[in-house]
Amino acid sequence: MILLGACAGWSLITAAAHDGRPEGMLLAVLAVAAGYAAGRVSGALLPVAAPCAGAVAGLALAVTLPGLSPGPRYAAPLGHAGATAALLALATGAACCAAWATAVPALRFGLRVLACAVVAAGAVLGSAAGCAASAAVLLCSLAAGFARGRGAWLAGTAVAAGLVAAALWAVAGKVLPGGHTGAVGGRFSGHRVRLWRDALWVAGRNSGLGIGPGRFGDPAPGAPRALVSDGRPHSAPLQQAAEQGLVGMFLLVAVFCWVLYALWRSPRPTAVALTAGAALTALAGLASVSNALSFTTVTSGAALLAGWATARPWAGGTPAPRP
């Protein structure tokens, strides 16, 4: 709550300094707080049914919600494919968490079939990132069943998310040696890469308070603007750095690290905690290269998953030992 309060407070400070629009950030903080609280409560009362219902809901949203479709109708300028991929990864993580939480073999098998269906849905929807992220979460969940500890695994997820963010920063700053910048950046559209470079340029000249939340798309004197922008650089860390300075970016990283710490301390089975960690790491990677966190459904879904994976079992106030 201290970190979320700090995120909300800093967005108001930077907005006051530069006449920004903090409503989006405040809505995201509210969605995370509400989702996490709902996840903790429902996860304590219904440790299997709640994440199972969440997985079905996430899959249904990714398939039926038009605004998240990766099709050509929403391809201008960059589309919403990142949000679709994020929902699929979170749905896979929720299904796998429910599978590890149940002791009924038939139900566990059915929930894993549901997770496989989410992966297949990514291919059917044409979301290559969603299919790949969901498959990675499913494989990590299966491997989590053989884990004997949490620290090394969760530290590995933190390193993986950090490497994605570092690679993004290197591409935006053109600092990779040789032809690696072109090789890595070539996997994304030139429009997206130019937006990243715009955001890095803005962040480098406004590292203290940023330019104000919600103001990335506003014209600024001397700023190198890319093609038509939807007001976002399609990268959560770069957007925070550009709009709220280094402090805003640090707060975003701190929230992610706190979630990993909460999973490490969670009384839920180790496989559940590690599966949730894998899904949230996949989301962090997607958020680094897309606008996935700009959607309330994604932020609240991530908070729900974290709540389910850290909920204390309803057993008369005495938490069960961690397997």
mmCIF file of N, CA, C and O in Angstrom, residues 77-78 172 174 189-202 215-234 238:
data_model
loop_
_atom_site.group_PDB
_atom_site.id
_atom_site.type_symbol
_atom_site.label_atom_id
_atom_site.label_comp_id
_atom_site.label_asym_id
_atom_site.label_seq_id
_atom_site.Cartn_x
_atom_site.Cartn_y
_atom_site.Cartn_z
ATOM 1 N N PRO A 77 -2.032 3.305 -34.774
ATOM 2 C CA PRO A 77 -0.758 3.100 -35.446
ATOM 3 C C PRO A 77 -0.065 1.785 -35.075
ATOM 4 O O PRO A 77 0.658 1.220 -35.857
ATOM 5 N N LEU A 78 -0.294 1.290 -33.846
ATOM 6 C CA LEU A 78 0.403 0.075 -33.432
ATOM 7 C C LEU A 78 -0.535 -0.993 -32.885
ATOM 8 O O LEU A 78 -0.103 -2.085 -32.575
ATOM 9 N N ALA A 172 16.677 1.458 -27.986
ATOM 10 C CA ALA A 172 16.258 2.855 -28.078
ATOM 11 C C ALA A 172 17.449 3.797 -28.092
ATOM 12 O O ALA A 172 17.428 4.831 -28.775
ATOM 13 N N LYS A 174 20.535 2.968 -29.145
ATOM 14 C CA LYS A 174 21.496 2.566 -30.184
ATOM 15 C C LYS A 174 22.875 2.302 -29.589
ATOM 16 O O LYS A 174 23.894 2.775 -30.113
ATOM 17 N N SER A 189 8.360 -3.116 -35.302
ATOM 18 C CA SER A 189 8.161 -2.175 -36.398
ATOM 19 C C SER A 189 9.036 -0.938 -36.195
ATOM 20 O O SER A 189 9.372 -0.559 -35.072
ATOM 21 N N GLY A 190 9.410 -0.324 -37.320
ATOM 22 C CA GLY A 190 10.208 0.891 -37.232
ATOM 23 C C GLY A 190 9.482 2.001 -36.493
ATOM 24 O O GLY A 190 10.110 2.796 -35.783
ATOM 25 N N HIS A 191 8.156 2.057 -36.627
ATOM 26 C CA HIS A 191 7.364 3.060 -35.919
ATOM 27 C C HIS A 191 7.518 2.903 -34.409
ATOM 28 O O HIS A 191 7.735 3.870 -33.682
ATOM 29 N N ARG A 192 7.427 1.658 -33.940
ATOM 30 C CA ARG A 192 7.541 1.411 -32.505
ATOM 31 C C ARG A 192 8.930 1.787 -31.997
ATOM 32 O O ARG A 192 9.080 2.424 -30.940
ATOM 33 N N VAL A 193 9.967 1.423 -32.731
ATOM 34 C CA VAL A 193 11.335 1.739 -32.307
ATOM 35 C C VAL A 193 11.542 3.252 -32.258
ATOM 36 O O VAL A 193 12.193 3.776 -31.348
ATOM 37 N N ARG A 194 10.986 3.983 -33.223
ATOM 38 C CA ARG A 194 11.136 5.439 -33.202
ATOM 39 C C ARG A 194 10.406 6.059 -32.004
ATOM 40 O O ARG A 194 10.880 7.048 -31.425
ATOM 41 N N LEU A 195 9.265 5.482 -31.641
ATOM 42 C CA LEU A 195 8.578 5.956 -30.440
ATOM 43 C C LEU A 195 9.434 5.732 -29.197
ATOM 44 O O LEU A 195 9.498 6.587 -28.311
ATOM 45 N N TRP A 196 10.093 4.582 -29.114
ATOM 46 C CA TRP A 196 10.988 4.319 -27.986
ATOM 47 C C TRP A 196 12.115 5.351 -27.944
ATOM 48 O O TRP A 196 12.467 5.839 -26.857
ATOM 49 N N ARG A 197 12.658 5.673 -29.093
ATOM 50 C CA ARG A 197 13.753 6.641 -29.119
ATOM 51 C C ARG A 197 13.267 8.036 -28.747
ATOM 52 O O ARG A 197 13.989 8.784 -28.079
ATOM 53 N N ASP A 198 12.059 8.367 -29.177
ATOM 54 C CA ASP A 198 11.473 9.644 -28.744
ATOM 55 C C ASP A 198 11.360 9.688 -27.225
ATOM 56 O O ASP A 198 11.705 10.685 -26.578
ATOM 57 N N ALA A 199 10.831 8.596 -26.642
ATOM 58 C CA ALA A 199 10.629 8.551 -25.187
ATOM 59 C C ALA A 199 11.957 8.637 -24.449
ATOM 60 O O ALA A 199 12.066 9.329 -23.430
ATOM 61 N N LEU A 200 12.984 7.957 -24.960
ATOM 62 C CA LEU A 200 14.289 8.015 -24.312
ATOM 63 C C LEU A 200 14.881 9.418 -24.414
ATOM 64 O O LEU A 200 15.503 9.909 -23.467
ATOM 65 N N TRP A 201 14.683 10.067 -25.553
ATOM 66 C CA TRP A 201 15.166 11.438 -25.726
ATOM 67 C C TRP A 201 14.486 12.362 -24.723
ATOM 68 O O TRP A 201 15.138 13.188 -24.073
ATOM 69 N N VAL A 202 13.172 12.226 -24.575
ATOM 70 C CA VAL A 202 12.430 13.063 -23.626
ATOM 71 C C VAL A 202 12.871 12.769 -22.198
ATOM 72 O O VAL A 202 13.072 13.680 -21.390
ATOM 73 N N ARG A 215 1.317 13.215 -20.998
ATOM 74 C CA ARG A 215 1.729 14.279 -21.922
ATOM 75 C C ARG A 215 2.720 13.804 -22.981
ATOM 76 O O ARG A 215 3.262 14.628 -23.714
ATOM 77 N N PHE A 216 2.959 12.507 -23.089
ATOM 78 C CA PHE A 216 3.959 12.062 -24.059
ATOM 79 C C PHE A 216 3.559 12.420 -25.483
ATOM 80 O O PHE A 216 4.402 12.783 -26.296
ATOM 81 N N GLY A 217 2.283 12.322 -25.800
ATOM 82 C CA GLY A 217 1.844 12.620 -27.163
ATOM 83 C C GLY A 217 1.713 14.087 -27.471
ATOM 84 O O GLY A 217 1.458 14.452 -28.630
ATOM 85 N N ASP A 218 1.868 14.962 -26.477
ATOM 86 C CA ASP A 218 1.737 16.404 -26.722
ATOM 87 C C ASP A 218 2.952 16.922 -27.484
ATOM 88 O O ASP A 218 4.093 16.514 -27.209
ATOM 89 N N PRO A 219 2.763 17.829 -28.422
ATOM 90 C CA PRO A 219 3.922 18.392 -29.142
ATOM 91 C C PRO A 219 4.781 19.216 -28.194
ATOM 92 O O PRO A 219 4.281 19.964 -27.353
ATOM 93 N N ALA A 220 6.088 19.021 -28.305
ATOM 94 C CA ALA A 220 7.025 19.764 -27.463
ATOM 95 C C ALA A 220 8.099 20.378 -28.348
ATOM 96 O O ALA A 220 8.578 19.740 -29.283
ATOM 97 N N PRO A 221 8.501 21.610 -28.090
ATOM 98 C CA PRO A 221 9.520 22.259 -28.905
ATOM 99 C C PRO A 221 10.832 21.476 -28.876
ATOM 100 O O PRO A 221 11.348 21.144 -27.811
ATOM 101 N N GLY A 222 11.359 21.190 -30.059
ATOM 102 C CA GLY A 222 12.645 20.516 -30.151
ATOM 103 C C GLY A 222 12.591 19.014 -30.008
ATOM 104 O O GLY A 222 13.603 18.346 -30.188
ATOM 105 N N ALA A 223 11.423 18.458 -29.662
ATOM 106 C CA ALA A 223 11.337 17.015 -29.471
ATOM 107 C C ALA A 223 11.234 16.327 -30.824
ATOM 108 O O ALA A 223 10.452 16.722 -31.678
ATOM 109 N N PRO A 224 12.024 15.254 -31.035
ATOM 110 C CA PRO A 224 11.956 14.526 -32.303
ATOM 111 C C PRO A 224 10.737 13.621 -32.319
ATOM 112 O O PRO A 224 10.728 12.562 -31.699
ATOM 113 N N ARG A 225 9.682 13.978 -33.012
ATOM 114 C CA ARG A 225 8.457 13.205 -33.016
ATOM 115 C C ARG A 225 8.459 12.190 -34.149
ATOM 116 O O ARG A 225 8.848 12.483 -35.275
ATOM 117 N N ALA A 226 7.989 10.991 -33.821
ATOM 118 C CA ALA A 226 7.865 9.942 -34.820
ATOM 119 C C ALA A 226 6.575 10.149 -35.615
ATOM 120 O O ALA A 226 6.032 11.243 -35.665
ATOM 121 N N LEU A 227 6.071 9.097 -36.225
ATOM 122 C CA LEU A 227 4.821 9.188 -36.953
ATOM 123 C C LEU A 227 3.681 9.406 -35.963
ATOM 124 O O LEU A 227 3.887 9.621 -34.781
ATOM 125 N N VAL A 228 2.445 9.316 -36.448
ATOM 126 C CA VAL A 228 1.284 9.565 -35.605
ATOM 127 C C VAL A 228 1.337 8.674 -34.372
ATOM 128 O O VAL A 228 1.528 7.464 -34.462
ATOM 129 N N SER A 229 1.175 9.271 -33.204
ATOM 130 C CA SER A 229 1.257 8.541 -31.941
ATOM 131 C C SER A 229 -0.092 8.553 -31.252
ATOM 132 O O SER A 229 -0.886 9.491 -31.403
ATOM 133 N N ASP A 230 -0.382 7.489 -30.502
ATOM 134 C CA ASP A 230 -1.608 7.442 -29.715
ATOM 135 C C ASP A 230 -1.381 7.999 -28.314
ATOM 136 O O ASP A 230 -2.173 7.763 -27.413
ATOM 137 N N GLY A 231 -0.273 8.712 -28.134
ATOM 138 C CA GLY A 231 0.013 9.314 -26.835
ATOM 139 C C GLY A 231 0.814 8.422 -25.918
ATOM 140 O O GLY A 231 1.045 8.786 -24.762
ATOM 141 N N ARG A 232 1.272 7.278 -26.405
ATOM 142 C CA ARG A 232 2.049 6.354 -25.578
ATOM 143 C C ARG A 232 3.260 5.871 -26.372
ATOM 144 O O ARG A 232 3.144 5.623 -27.572
ATOM 145 N N PRO A 233 4.385 5.663 -25.699
ATOM 146 C CA PRO A 233 5.556 5.129 -26.404
ATOM 147 C C PRO A 233 5.536 3.614 -26.543
ATOM 148 O O PRO A 233 6.478 3.028 -27.046
ATOM 149 N N HIS A 234 4.472 2.966 -26.092
ATOM 150 C CA HIS A 234 4.344 1.510 -26.159
ATOM 151 C C HIS A 234 5.501 0.822 -25.447
ATOM 152 O O HIS A 234 6.100 -0.130 -25.952
ATOM 153 N N LEU A 238 9.741 3.103 -20.358
ATOM 154 C CA LEU A 238 10.078 4.346 -21.057
ATOM 155 C C LEU A 238 8.999 5.402 -20.863
ATOM 156 O O LEU A 238 9.301 6.594 -20.765
#
